[in-house]
C-alpha cells in the first residue's frame, strides 16, 4: 500500500511553501511512477484512489483500452487492461465507497485477473 496523508495544517503548510498545484502534481507523478514500476516488476492488480491520481496512473501505464468487469461498489467496476500480461485495476475517485472498499476491490480484482 502506498498513500499520502497529512494533517490539514501540514498540507496547508506544504501548499503555502511550494504552491498548491506543485504539491498535487508531485504526488500524482510519484504515484504514476510507482504504479509503472510495480507493473513492470510483475504486479497484476492495482487499486487507485483519487480522480487525478487515477488519471495519472492510467496515463503512466499507457493503457489504450480497458474492459469493464464486475462492479466493486456503485460506480466503481473492475477494469481489465488490454496488455500482454493480465492487469486488473480499480479506479476510485473522491470520498465515497463502503468502509471495506479496498478489501472488496482486491478480492474482486484477484477473481477477475
Short mmCIF file of the C-alpha atoms (twelve columns), coordinates in Angstrom:
data_MODEL
# 
_entry.id   MODEL 
# 
loop_
_atom_site.group_PDB 
_atom_site.id 
_atom_site.type_symbol 
_atom_site.label_atom_id 
_atom_site.label_alt_id 
_atom_site.label_comp_id 
_atom_site.label_asym_id 
_atom_site.label_seq_id 
_atom_site.Cartn_x 
_atom_site.Cartn_y 
_atom_site.Cartn_z 
_atom_site.pdbx_PDB_model_num 
ATOM 1   C CA . UNK A 1   0.000   0.000   0.000   1 
ATOM 2   C CA . UNK A 2   1.289   3.418   -0.970  1 
ATOM 3   C CA . UNK A 3   -0.523  6.567   0.114   1 
ATOM 4   C CA . UNK A 4   -0.060  10.186  1.072   1 
ATOM 5   C CA . UNK A 5   -1.631  11.722  4.126   1 
ATOM 6   C CA . UNK A 6   -1.145  14.708  6.360   1 
ATOM 7   C CA . UNK A 7   -2.955  16.854  8.833   1 
ATOM 8   C CA . UNK A 8   -4.828  19.802  7.357   1 
ATOM 9   C CA . UNK A 9   -2.173  22.085  8.862   1 
ATOM 10  C CA . UNK A 10  0.717   20.132  7.318   1 
ATOM 11  C CA . UNK A 11  -0.963  20.048  3.907   1 
ATOM 12  C CA . UNK A 12  -1.725  23.775  4.029   1 
ATOM 13  C CA . UNK A 13  1.875   24.495  5.042   1 
ATOM 14  C CA . UNK A 14  3.302   22.449  2.157   1 
ATOM 15  C CA . UNK A 15  0.915   24.121  -0.265  1 
ATOM 16  C CA . UNK A 16  1.872   27.565  1.020   1 
ATOM 17  C CA . UNK A 17  5.612   26.849  0.766   1 
ATOM 18  C CA . UNK A 18  5.584   25.087  -2.613  1 
ATOM 19  C CA . UNK A 19  2.292   26.033  -4.246  1 
ATOM 20  C CA . UNK A 20  -0.923  24.023  -4.245  1 
ATOM 21  C CA . UNK A 21  -0.573  22.858  -7.847  1 
ATOM 22  C CA . UNK A 22  3.062   21.872  -7.429  1 
ATOM 23  C CA . UNK A 23  2.360   19.664  -4.405  1 
ATOM 24  C CA . UNK A 24  -0.569  17.942  -6.137  1 
ATOM 25  C CA . UNK A 25  1.405   17.389  -9.356  1 
ATOM 26  C CA . UNK A 26  4.391   15.985  -7.460  1 
ATOM 27  C CA . UNK A 27  2.191   13.469  -5.642  1 
ATOM 28  C CA . UNK A 28  0.417   12.446  -8.854  1 
ATOM 29  C CA . UNK A 29  3.781   11.907  -10.563 1 
ATOM 30  C CA . UNK A 30  5.034   9.873   -7.592  1 
ATOM 31  C CA . UNK A 31  2.021   7.569   -7.706  1 
ATOM 32  C CA . UNK A 32  2.154   7.290   -11.505 1 
ATOM 33  C CA . UNK A 33  5.857   6.363   -11.477 1 
ATOM 34  C CA . UNK A 34  5.271   3.920   -8.609  1 
ATOM 35  C CA . UNK A 35  2.438   2.195   -10.486 1 
ATOM 36  C CA . UNK A 36  4.543   1.927   -13.645 1 
ATOM 37  C CA . UNK A 37  7.436   0.415   -11.661 1 
ATOM 38  C CA . UNK A 38  5.148   -2.036  -9.850  1 
ATOM 39  C CA . UNK A 39  3.540   -3.252  -13.076 1 
ATOM 40  C CA . UNK A 40  6.909   -3.529  -14.825 1 
ATOM 41  C CA . UNK A 41  8.036   -5.737  -11.941 1 
ATOM 42  C CA . UNK A 42  5.088   -8.111  -12.052 1 
ATOM 43  C CA . UNK A 43  2.235   -6.579  -10.043 1 
ATOM 44  C CA . UNK A 44  -1.023  -7.502  -11.793 1 
ATOM 45  C CA . UNK A 45  -3.625  -5.736  -9.603  1 
ATOM 46  C CA . UNK A 46  -3.826  -2.041  -8.665  1 
ATOM 47  C CA . UNK A 47  -6.363  -0.125  -6.618  1 
ATOM 48  C CA . UNK A 48  -6.007  3.623   -7.157  1 
ATOM 49  C CA . UNK A 49  -7.931  6.191   -5.123  1 
ATOM 50  C CA . UNK A 50  -8.278  9.795   -6.232  1 
ATOM 51  C CA . UNK A 51  -9.543  11.064  -9.564  1 
ATOM 52  C CA . UNK A 52  -6.434  12.963  -10.647 1 
ATOM 53  C CA . UNK A 53  -4.198  10.190  -9.316  1 
ATOM 54  C CA . UNK A 54  -6.198  7.583   -11.248 1 
ATOM 55  C CA . UNK A 55  -5.776  9.595   -14.443 1 
ATOM 56  C CA . UNK A 56  -2.041  9.969   -13.853 1 
ATOM 57  C CA . UNK A 57  -1.658  6.218   -13.270 1 
ATOM 58  C CA . UNK A 58  -3.612  5.256   -16.403 1 
ATOM 59  C CA . UNK A 59  -1.527  7.721   -18.442 1 
ATOM 60  C CA . UNK A 60  1.744   6.440   -16.989 1 
ATOM 61  C CA . UNK A 61  0.772   2.849   -17.802 1 
ATOM 62  C CA . UNK A 62  -0.110  3.929   -21.377 1 
ATOM 63  C CA . UNK A 63  -3.327  1.933   -21.341 1 
ATOM 64  C CA . UNK A 64  -5.125  2.108   -24.673 1 
ATOM 65  C CA . UNK A 65  -8.243  0.165   -23.753 1 
ATOM 66  C CA . UNK A 66  -9.999  -1.036  -20.619 1 
ATOM 67  C CA . UNK A 67  -12.754 -3.624  -20.397 1 
ATOM 68  C CA . UNK A 68  -15.396 -3.073  -17.737 1 
ATOM 69  C CA . UNK A 69  -15.761 -6.002  -15.365 1 
ATOM 70  C CA . UNK A 70  -17.872 -6.675  -12.296 1 
ATOM 71  C CA . UNK A 71  -18.942 -3.860  -10.001 1 
ATOM 72  C CA . UNK A 72  -16.949 -3.369  -6.786  1 
ATOM 73  C CA . UNK A 73  -19.089 -0.556  -5.377  1 
ATOM 74  C CA . UNK A 74  -21.741 1.596   -7.083  1 
ATOM 75  C CA . UNK A 75  -19.975 3.388   -9.928  1 
ATOM 76  C CA . UNK A 76  -16.648 1.556   -9.493  1 
ATOM 77  C CA . UNK A 77  -16.130 -1.506  -11.690 1 
ATOM 78  C CA . UNK A 78  -13.164 -3.797  -12.051 1 
ATOM 79  C CA . UNK A 79  -11.248 -2.657  -15.138 1 
ATOM 80  C CA . UNK A 80  -9.221  -5.092  -17.203 1 
ATOM 81  C CA . UNK A 81  -6.406  -3.665  -19.305 1 
ATOM 82  C CA . UNK A 82  -5.623  -4.918  -22.781 1 
ATOM 83  C CA . UNK A 83  -1.964  -5.667  -22.026 1 
ATOM 84  C CA . UNK A 84  0.275   -8.653  -22.842 1 
ATOM 85  C CA . UNK A 85  0.052   -9.783  -19.196 1 
ATOM 86  C CA . UNK A 86  -3.297  -9.544  -17.373 1 
ATOM 87  C CA . UNK A 87  -3.732  -6.310  -15.441 1 
ATOM 88  C CA . UNK A 88  -6.789  -5.541  -13.314 1 
ATOM 89  C CA . UNK A 89  -7.478  -2.105  -11.875 1 
ATOM 90  C CA . UNK A 90  -9.940  -0.331  -9.643  1 
ATOM 91  C CA . UNK A 91  -10.012 3.436   -10.148 1 
ATOM 92  C CA . UNK A 92  -11.901 5.215   -7.370  1 
ATOM 93  C CA . UNK A 93  -12.346 8.947   -7.187  1 
ATOM 94  C CA . UNK A 94  -13.429 11.118  -4.312  1 
ATOM 95  C CA . UNK A 95  -14.721 10.434  -0.863  1 
ATOM 96  C CA . UNK A 96  -17.165 7.611   -1.406  1 
ATOM 97  C CA . UNK A 97  -17.255 3.869   -1.105  1 
ATOM 98  C CA . UNK A 98  -18.068 1.340   1.562   1 
ATOM 99  C CA . UNK A 99  -15.791 1.040   4.617   1 
ATOM 100 C CA . UNK A 100 -14.428 -2.241  3.224   1 
ATOM 101 C CA . UNK A 101 -13.937 -0.858  -0.312  1 
ATOM 102 C CA . UNK A 102 -10.226 -1.622  -0.571  1 
ATOM 103 C CA . UNK A 103 -10.536 -5.204  0.700   1 
ATOM 104 C CA . UNK A 104 -13.500 -5.823  -1.603  1 
ATOM 105 C CA . UNK A 105 -11.655 -4.291  -4.560  1 
ATOM 106 C CA . UNK A 106 -8.645  -6.538  -4.038  1 
ATOM 107 C CA . UNK A 107 -10.885 -9.595  -3.755  1 
ATOM 108 C CA . UNK A 108 -12.730 -8.778  -6.978  1 
ATOM 109 C CA . UNK A 109 -9.542  -7.871  -8.834  1 
ATOM 110 C CA . UNK A 110 -7.999  -11.212 -7.858  1 
ATOM 111 C CA . UNK A 111 -11.056 -13.061 -9.151  1 
ATOM 112 C CA . UNK A 112 -11.068 -11.115 -12.433 1 
ATOM 113 C CA . UNK A 113 -7.366  -11.221 -13.373 1 
# 
